[in-house]
């Protein structure tokens, strides 16, 4: 399964099967990545640039940037 969350300047692709539960994303940017909420990714929670930087820190590839980023 893949889900996509996007707004101007950023597109996040989420592949839950790849997640190794490192917690890096929700410690780094809790305004956007919050596993206790549904949907757990709030794309409006931070600036596009901050989201892009956080996605790049995902160690497993569960979070990826869309092609146009
Ligand atoms: S940073 Fe990546 S691997 Fe870690 S919890 Fe978030 S999505 Fe999963």
PDB file of N, CA, C and O and ligand atoms in Angstrom:
ATOM      1  N   UNK A   1       0.833  -1.192   0.000  1.00  0.00           N
ATOM      2  CA  UNK A   1       0.000   0.000   0.000  1.00  0.00           C
ATOM      3  C   UNK A   1       0.876   1.254   0.000  1.00  0.00           C
ATOM      4  O   UNK A   1       1.910   1.287   0.647  1.00  0.00           O
ATOM      5  N   UNK A   2       0.451   2.247  -0.741  1.00  0.00           N
ATOM      6  CA  UNK A   2       1.143   3.540  -0.767  1.00  0.00           C
ATOM      7  C   UNK A   2       0.117   4.632  -0.599  1.00  0.00           C
ATOM      8  O   UNK A   2      -0.964   4.556  -1.175  1.00  0.00           O
ATOM      9  N   UNK A   3       0.449   5.656   0.173  1.00  0.00           N
ATOM     10  CA  UNK A   3      -0.424   6.820   0.263  1.00  0.00           C
ATOM     11  C   UNK A   3       0.383   8.063  -0.057  1.00  0.00           C
ATOM     12  O   UNK A   3       1.581   8.124   0.230  1.00  0.00           O
ATOM     13  N   UNK A   4      -0.295   9.033  -0.597  1.00  0.00           N
ATOM     14  CA  UNK A   4       0.380  10.267  -0.980  1.00  0.00           C
ATOM     15  C   UNK A   4      -0.287  11.450  -0.288  1.00  0.00           C
ATOM     16  O   UNK A   4      -1.518  11.521  -0.223  1.00  0.00           O
ATOM     17  N   UNK A   5       0.544  12.327   0.236  1.00  0.00           N
ATOM     18  CA  UNK A   5       0.064  13.565   0.874  1.00  0.00           C
ATOM     19  C   UNK A   5       0.815  14.706   0.199  1.00  0.00           C
ATOM     20  O   UNK A   5       2.050  14.689   0.152  1.00  0.00           O
ATOM     21  N   UNK A   6       0.106  15.684  -0.309  1.00  0.00           N
ATOM     22  CA  UNK A   6       0.821  16.736  -1.025  1.00  0.00           C
ATOM     23  C   UNK A   6       0.177  18.099  -0.829  1.00  0.00           C
ATOM     24  O   UNK A   6      -1.007  18.222  -0.483  1.00  0.00           O
ATOM     25  N   UNK A   7       0.987  19.092  -1.025  1.00  0.00           N
ATOM     26  CA  UNK A   7       0.547  20.485  -1.123  1.00  0.00           C
ATOM     27  C   UNK A   7       1.602  21.176  -1.959  1.00  0.00           C
ATOM     28  O   UNK A   7       2.590  20.545  -2.366  1.00  0.00           O
ATOM     29  N   UNK A   8       1.399  22.453  -2.216  1.00  0.00           N
ATOM     30  CA  UNK A   8       2.357  23.150  -3.056  1.00  0.00           C
ATOM     31  C   UNK A   8       3.758  23.067  -2.444  1.00  0.00           C
ATOM     32  O   UNK A   8       3.949  23.390  -1.271  1.00  0.00           O
ATOM     33  N   UNK A   9       4.693  22.592  -3.220  1.00  0.00           N
ATOM     34  CA  UNK A   9       6.086  22.551  -2.780  1.00  0.00           C
ATOM     35  C   UNK A   9       6.541  21.248  -2.178  1.00  0.00           C
ATOM     36  O   UNK A   9       7.741  21.051  -1.947  1.00  0.00           O
ATOM     37  N   UNK A  10       5.605  20.338  -1.910  1.00  0.00           N
ATOM     38  CA  UNK A  10       6.035  19.056  -1.341  1.00  0.00           C
ATOM     39  C   UNK A  10       5.002  17.967  -1.615  1.00  0.00           C
ATOM     40  O   UNK A  10       3.796  18.202  -1.573  1.00  0.00           O
ATOM     41  N   UNK A  11       5.526  16.783  -1.917  1.00  0.00           N
ATOM     42  CA  UNK A  11       4.676  15.595  -2.068  1.00  0.00           C
ATOM     43  C   UNK A  11       5.352  14.466  -1.280  1.00  0.00           C
ATOM     44  O   UNK A  11       6.515  14.130  -1.543  1.00  0.00           O
ATOM     45  N   UNK A  12       4.635  13.933  -0.286  1.00  0.00           N
ATOM     46  CA  UNK A  12       5.169  12.861   0.552  1.00  0.00           C
ATOM     47  C   UNK A  12       4.479  11.555   0.183  1.00  0.00           C
ATOM     48  O   UNK A  12       3.248  11.481   0.151  1.00  0.00           O
ATOM     49  N   UNK A  13       5.285  10.542  -0.092  1.00  0.00           N
ATOM     50  CA  UNK A  13       4.755   9.208  -0.369  1.00  0.00           C
ATOM     51  C   UNK A  13       5.062   8.320   0.839  1.00  0.00           C
ATOM     52  O   UNK A  13       6.204   8.270   1.312  1.00  0.00           O
ATOM     53  N   UNK A  14       4.048   7.651   1.328  1.00  0.00           N
ATOM     54  CA  UNK A  14       4.152   6.851   2.557  1.00  0.00           C
ATOM     55  C   UNK A  14       3.905   5.378   2.220  1.00  0.00           C
ATOM     56  O   UNK A  14       2.851   5.030   1.682  1.00  0.00           O
ATOM     57  N   UNK A  15       4.881   4.564   2.536  1.00  0.00           N
ATOM     58  CA  UNK A  15       4.746   3.117   2.314  1.00  0.00           C
ATOM     59  C   UNK A  15       4.905   2.411   3.653  1.00  0.00           C
ATOM     60  O   UNK A  15       6.025   2.120   4.095  1.00  0.00           O
ATOM     61  N   UNK A  16       3.798   2.146   4.360  1.00  0.00           N
ATOM     62  CA  UNK A  16       3.873   1.618   5.716  1.00  0.00           C
ATOM     63  C   UNK A  16       4.628   0.301   5.836  1.00  0.00           C
ATOM     64  O   UNK A  16       5.265   0.044   6.871  1.00  0.00           O
ATOM     65  N   UNK A  17       4.602  -0.525   4.829  1.00  0.00           N
ATOM     66  CA  UNK A  17       5.292  -1.818   4.929  1.00  0.00           C
ATOM     67  C   UNK A  17       6.800  -1.665   5.110  1.00  0.00           C
ATOM     68  O   UNK A  17       7.465  -2.576   5.599  1.00  0.00           O
ATOM     69  N   UNK A  18       7.343  -0.513   4.713  1.00  0.00           N
ATOM     70  CA  UNK A  18       8.796  -0.307   4.819  1.00  0.00           C
ATOM     71  C   UNK A  18       9.219   0.289   6.159  1.00  0.00           C
ATOM     72  O   UNK A  18      10.400   0.349   6.466  1.00  0.00           O
ATOM     73  N   UNK A  19       8.255   0.783   6.948  1.00  0.00           N
ATOM     74  CA  UNK A  19       8.593   1.509   8.176  1.00  0.00           C
ATOM     75  C   UNK A  19       9.245   0.579   9.201  1.00  0.00           C
ATOM     76  O   UNK A  19       8.744  -0.509   9.462  1.00  0.00           O
ATOM     77  N   UNK A  20      10.378   1.024   9.768  1.00  0.00           N
ATOM     78  CA  UNK A  20      11.063   0.243  10.808  1.00  0.00           C
ATOM     79  C   UNK A  20      10.872   0.890  12.184  1.00  0.00           C
ATOM     80  O   UNK A  20      11.585   0.589  13.131  1.00  0.00           O
ATOM     81  N   UNK A  21       9.938   1.811  12.292  1.00  0.00           N
ATOM     82  CA  UNK A  21       9.528   2.414  13.566  1.00  0.00           C
ATOM     83  C   UNK A  21      10.701   3.045  14.318  1.00  0.00           C
ATOM     84  O   UNK A  21      10.843   2.903  15.518  1.00  0.00           O
ATOM     85  N   UNK A  22      11.520   3.751  13.565  1.00  0.00           N
ATOM     86  CA  UNK A  22      12.684   4.417  14.156  1.00  0.00           C
ATOM     87  C   UNK A  22      12.273   5.607  15.017  1.00  0.00           C
ATOM     88  O   UNK A  22      13.068   6.069  15.824  1.00  0.00           O
ATOM     89  N   UNK A  23      11.094   6.125  14.818  1.00  0.00           N
ATOM     90  CA  UNK A  23      10.531   7.310  15.498  1.00  0.00           C
ATOM     91  C   UNK A  23      11.194   8.627  15.068  1.00  0.00           C
ATOM     92  O   UNK A  23      10.880   9.675  15.614  1.00  0.00           O
ATOM     93  N   UNK A  24      12.111   8.572  14.117  1.00  0.00           N
ATOM     94  CA  UNK A  24      12.830   9.784  13.705  1.00  0.00           C
ATOM     95  C   UNK A  24      11.864  10.844  13.177  1.00  0.00           C
ATOM     96  O   UNK A  24      11.986  12.021  13.509  1.00  0.00           O
ATOM     97  N   UNK A  25      10.891  10.445  12.399  1.00  0.00           N
ATOM     98  CA  UNK A  25      10.011  11.440  11.781  1.00  0.00           C
ATOM     99  C   UNK A  25       9.165  12.158  12.824  1.00  0.00           C
ATOM    100  O   UNK A  25       9.031  13.370  12.789  1.00  0.00           O
ATOM    101  N   UNK A  26       8.598  11.437  13.773  1.00  0.00           N
ATOM    102  CA  UNK A  26       7.699  12.139  14.689  1.00  0.00           C
ATOM    103  C   UNK A  26       8.418  12.790  15.850  1.00  0.00           C
ATOM    104  O   UNK A  26       7.858  13.662  16.510  1.00  0.00           O
ATOM    105  N   UNK A  27       9.664  12.471  16.081  1.00  0.00           N
ATOM    106  CA  UNK A  27      10.450  13.286  17.008  1.00  0.00           C
ATOM    107  C   UNK A  27      10.995  14.530  16.313  1.00  0.00           C
ATOM    108  O   UNK A  27      11.135  15.584  16.914  1.00  0.00           O
ATOM    109  N   UNK A  28      11.293  14.405  15.035  1.00  0.00           N
ATOM    110  CA  UNK A  28      11.862  15.526  14.296  1.00  0.00           C
ATOM    111  C   UNK A  28      10.840  16.578  13.910  1.00  0.00           C
ATOM    112  O   UNK A  28      11.151  17.771  13.898  1.00  0.00           O
ATOM    113  N   UNK A  29       9.620  16.146  13.571  1.00  0.00           N
ATOM    114  CA  UNK A  29       8.611  17.100  13.094  1.00  0.00           C
ATOM    115  C   UNK A  29       7.222  16.630  13.554  1.00  0.00           C
ATOM    116  O   UNK A  29       6.382  16.212  12.746  1.00  0.00           O
ATOM    117  N   UNK A  30       6.961  16.739  14.863  1.00  0.00           N
ATOM    118  CA  UNK A  30       5.700  16.196  15.395  1.00  0.00           C
ATOM    119  C   UNK A  30       4.459  16.934  14.911  1.00  0.00           C
ATOM    120  O   UNK A  30       3.360  16.382  14.964  1.00  0.00           O
ATOM    121  N   UNK A  31       4.630  18.158  14.425  1.00  0.00           N
ATOM    122  CA  UNK A  31       3.465  18.892  13.897  1.00  0.00           C
ATOM    123  C   UNK A  31       2.919  18.230  12.635  1.00  0.00           C
ATOM    124  O   UNK A  31       1.766  18.427  12.269  1.00  0.00           O
ATOM    125  N   UNK A  32       3.762  17.464  11.977  1.00  0.00           N
ATOM    126  CA  UNK A  32       3.358  16.811  10.721  1.00  0.00           C
ATOM    127  C   UNK A  32       3.168  15.305  10.916  1.00  0.00           C
ATOM    128  O   UNK A  32       2.177  14.730  10.463  1.00  0.00           O
ATOM    129  N   UNK A  33       4.106  14.671  11.601  1.00  0.00           N
ATOM    130  CA  UNK A  33       4.088  13.216  11.748  1.00  0.00           C
ATOM    131  C   UNK A  33       3.664  12.859  13.169  1.00  0.00           C
ATOM    132  O   UNK A  33       4.429  13.026  14.119  1.00  0.00           O
ATOM    133  N   UNK A  34       2.431  12.402  13.302  1.00  0.00           N
ATOM    134  CA  UNK A  34       1.895  12.092  14.625  1.00  0.00           C
ATOM    135  C   UNK A  34       1.110  10.779  14.552  1.00  0.00           C
ATOM    136  O   UNK A  34      -0.036  10.752  14.101  1.00  0.00           O
ATOM    137  N   UNK A  35       1.736   9.675  14.988  1.00  0.00           N
ATOM    138  CA  UNK A  35       1.095   8.368  14.822  1.00  0.00           C
ATOM    139  C   UNK A  35      -0.163   8.168  15.652  1.00  0.00           C
ATOM    140  O   UNK A  35      -0.908   7.215  15.415  1.00  0.00           O
ATOM    141  N   UNK A  36      -0.448   9.065  16.588  1.00  0.00           N
ATOM    142  CA  UNK A  36      -1.684   8.911  17.366  1.00  0.00           C
ATOM    143  C   UNK A  36      -2.869   9.594  16.686  1.00  0.00           C
ATOM    144  O   UNK A  36      -3.992   9.548  17.186  1.00  0.00           O
ATOM    145  N   UNK A  37      -2.624  10.242  15.561  1.00  0.00           N
ATOM    146  CA  UNK A  37      -3.718  10.905  14.831  1.00  0.00           C
ATOM    147  C   UNK A  37      -4.025  10.174  13.526  1.00  0.00           C
ATOM    148  O   UNK A  37      -3.196   9.448  12.997  1.00  0.00           O
ATOM    149  N   UNK A  38      -5.212  10.382  13.025  1.00  0.00           N
ATOM    150  CA  UNK A  38      -5.609   9.843  11.717  1.00  0.00           C
ATOM    151  C   UNK A  38      -6.151  10.964  10.846  1.00  0.00           C
ATOM    152  O   UNK A  38      -7.095  11.616  11.275  1.00  0.00           O
ATOM    153  N   UNK A  39      -5.613  11.219   9.660  1.00  0.00           N
ATOM    154  CA  UNK A  39      -4.410  10.560   9.146  1.00  0.00           C
ATOM    155  C   UNK A  39      -3.180  10.983   9.947  1.00  0.00           C
ATOM    156  O   UNK A  39      -3.173  12.074  10.517  1.00  0.00           O
ATOM    157  N   UNK A  40      -2.177  10.140   9.987  1.00  0.00           N
ATOM    158  CA  UNK A  40      -1.036  10.418  10.879  1.00  0.00           C
ATOM    159  C   UNK A  40      -0.106  11.472  10.299  1.00  0.00           C
ATOM    160  O   UNK A  40       0.703  12.034  11.012  1.00  0.00           O
ATOM    161  N   UNK A  41      -0.225  11.757   8.984  1.00  0.00           N
ATOM    162  CA  UNK A  41       0.558  12.815   8.362  1.00  0.00           C
ATOM    163  C   UNK A  41      -0.341  14.020   8.107  1.00  0.00           C
ATOM    164  O   UNK A  41      -1.327  13.933   7.384  1.00  0.00           O
ATOM    165  N   UNK A  42       0.016  15.141   8.753  1.00  0.00           N
ATOM    166  CA  UNK A  42      -0.693  16.403   8.541  1.00  0.00           C
ATOM    167  C   UNK A  42       0.178  17.295   7.661  1.00  0.00           C
ATOM    168  O   UNK A  42       1.071  17.991   8.156  1.00  0.00           O
ATOM    169  N   UNK A  43      -0.078  17.258   6.389  1.00  0.00           N
ATOM    170  CA  UNK A  43       0.780  17.961   5.421  1.00  0.00           C
ATOM    171  C   UNK A  43       0.717  19.474   5.603  1.00  0.00           C
ATOM    172  O   UNK A  43       1.611  20.201   5.151  1.00  0.00           O
ATOM    173  N   UNK A  44      -0.302  19.959   6.294  1.00  0.00           N
ATOM    174  CA  UNK A  44      -0.412  21.407   6.531  1.00  0.00           C
ATOM    175  C   UNK A  44       0.312  21.840   7.811  1.00  0.00           C
ATOM    176  O   UNK A  44       0.311  23.016   8.164  1.00  0.00           O
ATOM    177  N   UNK A  45       0.944  20.902   8.504  1.00  0.00           N
ATOM    178  CA  UNK A  45       1.510  21.201   9.821  1.00  0.00           C
ATOM    179  C   UNK A  45       2.827  21.947   9.826  1.00  0.00           C
ATOM    180  O   UNK A  45       3.267  22.414  10.876  1.00  0.00           O
ATOM    181  N   UNK A  46       3.484  22.045   8.682  1.00  0.00           N
ATOM    182  CA  UNK A  46       4.781  22.734   8.632  1.00  0.00           C
ATOM    183  C   UNK A  46       5.031  23.205   7.209  1.00  0.00           C
ATOM    184  O   UNK A  46       4.321  22.823   6.274  1.00  0.00           O
ATOM    185  N   UNK A  47       6.057  24.036   7.064  1.00  0.00           N
ATOM    186  CA  UNK A  47       6.407  24.522   5.727  1.00  0.00           C
ATOM    187  C   UNK A  47       6.930  23.370   4.864  1.00  0.00           C
ATOM    188  O   UNK A  47       7.534  22.420   5.361  1.00  0.00           O
ATOM    189  N   UNK A  48       6.713  23.501   3.569  1.00  0.00           N
ATOM    190  CA  UNK A  48       7.117  22.446   2.629  1.00  0.00           C
ATOM    191  C   UNK A  48       8.598  22.106   2.777  1.00  0.00           C
ATOM    192  O   UNK A  48       8.986  20.934   2.762  1.00  0.00           O
ATOM    193  N   UNK A  49       9.415  23.118   2.946  1.00  0.00           N
ATOM    194  CA  UNK A  49      10.864  22.885   3.044  1.00  0.00           C
ATOM    195  C   UNK A  49      11.202  22.019   4.269  1.00  0.00           C
ATOM    196  O   UNK A  49      12.031  21.103   4.192  1.00  0.00           O
ATOM    197  N   UNK A  50      10.563  22.307   5.405  1.00  0.00           N
ATOM    198  CA  UNK A  50      10.823  21.538   6.624  1.00  0.00           C
ATOM    199  C   UNK A  50      10.374  20.086   6.452  1.00  0.00           C
ATOM    200  O   UNK A  50      11.039  19.148   6.916  1.00  0.00           O
ATOM    201  N   UNK A  51       9.260  19.891   5.780  1.00  0.00           N
ATOM    202  CA  UNK A  51       8.770  18.530   5.542  1.00  0.00           C
ATOM    203  C   UNK A  51       9.734  17.772   4.634  1.00  0.00           C
ATOM    204  O   UNK A  51      10.077  16.613   4.890  1.00  0.00           O
ATOM    205  N   UNK A  52      10.195  18.433   3.602  1.00  0.00           N
ATOM    206  CA  UNK A  52      11.140  17.767   2.685  1.00  0.00           C
ATOM    207  C   UNK A  52      12.397  17.336   3.430  1.00  0.00           C
ATOM    208  O   UNK A  52      12.888  16.218   3.251  1.00  0.00           O
ATOM    209  N   UNK A  53      12.909  18.210   4.280  1.00  0.00           N
ATOM    210  CA  UNK A  53      14.128  17.864   5.025  1.00  0.00           C
ATOM    211  C   UNK A  53      13.888  16.680   5.958  1.00  0.00           C
ATOM    212  O   UNK A  53      14.729  15.798   6.091  1.00  0.00           O
ATOM    213  N   UNK A  54      12.728  16.652   6.616  1.00  0.00           N
ATOM    214  CA  UNK A  54      12.437  15.545   7.533  1.00  0.00           C
ATOM    215  C   UNK A  54      12.278  14.225   6.787  1.00  0.00           C
ATOM    216  O   UNK A  54      12.767  13.185   7.215  1.00  0.00           O
ATOM    217  N   UNK A  55      11.601  14.263   5.664  1.00  0.00           N
ATOM    218  CA  UNK A  55      11.394  13.037   4.872  1.00  0.00           C
ATOM    219  C   UNK A  55      12.740  12.441   4.456  1.00  0.00           C
ATOM    220  O   UNK A  55      12.923  11.219   4.458  1.00  0.00           O
ATOM    221  N   UNK A  56      13.705  13.301   4.151  1.00  0.00           N
ATOM    222  CA  UNK A  56      15.027  12.803   3.736  1.00  0.00           C
ATOM    223  C   UNK A  56      15.728  12.050   4.857  1.00  0.00           C
ATOM    224  O   UNK A  56      16.649  11.272   4.610  1.00  0.00           O
ATOM    225  N   UNK A  57      15.313  12.269   6.111  1.00  0.00           N
ATOM    226  CA  UNK A  57      15.943  11.595   7.246  1.00  0.00           C
ATOM    227  C   UNK A  57      15.337  10.233   7.562  1.00  0.00           C
ATOM    228  O   UNK A  57      15.812   9.550   8.464  1.00  0.00           O
ATOM    229  N   UNK A  58      14.306   9.854   6.865  1.00  0.00           N
ATOM    230  CA  UNK A  58      13.706   8.537   7.111  1.00  0.00           C
ATOM    231  C   UNK A  58      14.703   7.454   6.684  1.00  0.00           C
ATOM    232  O   UNK A  58      15.115   7.409   5.532  1.00  0.00           O
ATOM    233  N   UNK A  59      15.078   6.571   7.611  1.00  0.00           N
ATOM    234  CA  UNK A  59      16.138   5.611   7.297  1.00  0.00           C
ATOM    235  C   UNK A  59      15.682   4.414   6.466  1.00  0.00           C
ATOM    236  O   UNK A  59      16.509   3.673   5.940  1.00  0.00           O
ATOM    237  N   UNK A  60      14.399   4.208   6.345  1.00  0.00           N
ATOM    238  CA  UNK A  60      13.908   2.974   5.725  1.00  0.00           C
ATOM    239  C   UNK A  60      13.372   3.153   4.309  1.00  0.00           C
ATOM    240  O   UNK A  60      13.160   2.181   3.600  1.00  0.00           O
ATOM    241  N   UNK A  61      13.102   4.392   3.922  1.00  0.00           N
ATOM    242  CA  UNK A  61      12.441   4.599   2.637  1.00  0.00           C
ATOM    243  C   UNK A  61      10.921   4.530   2.740  1.00  0.00           C
ATOM    244  O   UNK A  61      10.228   4.618   1.734  1.00  0.00           O
ATOM    245  N   UNK A  62      10.394   4.390   3.960  1.00  0.00           N
ATOM    246  CA  UNK A  62       8.930   4.391   4.115  1.00  0.00           C
ATOM    247  C   UNK A  62       8.351   5.754   3.753  1.00  0.00           C
ATOM    248  O   UNK A  62       7.249   5.838   3.222  1.00  0.00           O
ATOM    249  N   UNK A  63       9.095   6.807   4.063  1.00  0.00           N
ATOM    250  CA  UNK A  63       8.717   8.157   3.641  1.00  0.00           C
ATOM    251  C   UNK A  63       9.611   8.546   2.477  1.00  0.00           C
ATOM    252  O   UNK A  63      10.847   8.454   2.566  1.00  0.00           O
ATOM    253  N   UNK A  64       9.012   8.976   1.399  1.00  0.00           N
ATOM    254  CA  UNK A  64       9.766   9.413   0.240  1.00  0.00           C
ATOM    255  C   UNK A  64       9.157  10.680  -0.326  1.00  0.00           C
ATOM    256  O   UNK A  64       7.971  10.948  -0.127  1.00  0.00           O
ATOM    257  N   UNK A  65       9.970  11.415  -1.050  1.00  0.00           N
ATOM    258  CA  UNK A  65       9.482  12.607  -1.727  1.00  0.00           C
ATOM    259  C   UNK A  65       9.007  12.239  -3.118  1.00  0.00           C
ATOM    260  O   UNK A  65       9.573  11.358  -3.762  1.00  0.00           O
ATOM    261  N   UNK A  66       7.970  12.926  -3.569  1.00  0.00           N
ATOM    262  CA  UNK A  66       7.494  12.716  -4.942  1.00  0.00           C
ATOM    263  C   UNK A  66       8.522  13.218  -5.952  1.00  0.00           C
ATOM    264  O   UNK A  66       9.433  13.972  -5.622  1.00  0.00           O
ATOM    265  N   UNK A  67       8.355  12.808  -7.172  1.00  0.00           N
ATOM    266  CA  UNK A  67       9.317  13.089  -8.245  1.00  0.00           C
ATOM    267  C   UNK A  67       9.619  14.558  -8.420  1.00  0.00           C
ATOM    268  O   UNK A  67      10.750  14.933  -8.697  1.00  0.00           O
ATOM    269  N   UNK A  68       8.612  15.395  -8.247  1.00  0.00           N
ATOM    270  CA  UNK A  68       8.808  16.811  -8.531  1.00  0.00           C
ATOM    271  C   UNK A  68       9.503  17.548  -7.398  1.00  0.00           C
ATOM    272  O   UNK A  68       9.680  18.742  -7.446  1.00  0.00           O
ATOM    273  N   UNK A  69       9.929  16.829  -6.346  1.00  0.00           N
ATOM    274  CA  UNK A  69      10.689  17.458  -5.261  1.00  0.00           C
ATOM    275  C   UNK A  69      12.184  17.195  -5.456  1.00  0.00           C
ATOM    276  O   UNK A  69      12.951  17.232  -4.570  1.00  0.00           O
TER     277      UNK A  69
HETATM  278  S1  LIG B   1      11.323   7.974  10.026  1.00  0.00           S
HETATM  279 FE1  LIG B   1      10.670   6.467   8.513  1.00  0.00          FE
HETATM  280  S2  LIG B   1      11.165   4.491   9.434  1.00  0.00           S
HETATM  281 FE2  LIG B   1      11.177   6.004  11.077  1.00  0.00          FE
HETATM  282  S3  LIG B   1       9.114   5.945  11.948  1.00  0.00           S
HETATM  283 FE3  LIG B   1       9.149   7.551  10.391  1.00  0.00          FE
HETATM  284  S4  LIG B   1       8.436   6.530   8.538  1.00  0.00           S
HETATM  285 FE4  LIG B   1       9.035   4.926   9.951  1.00  0.00          FE
END
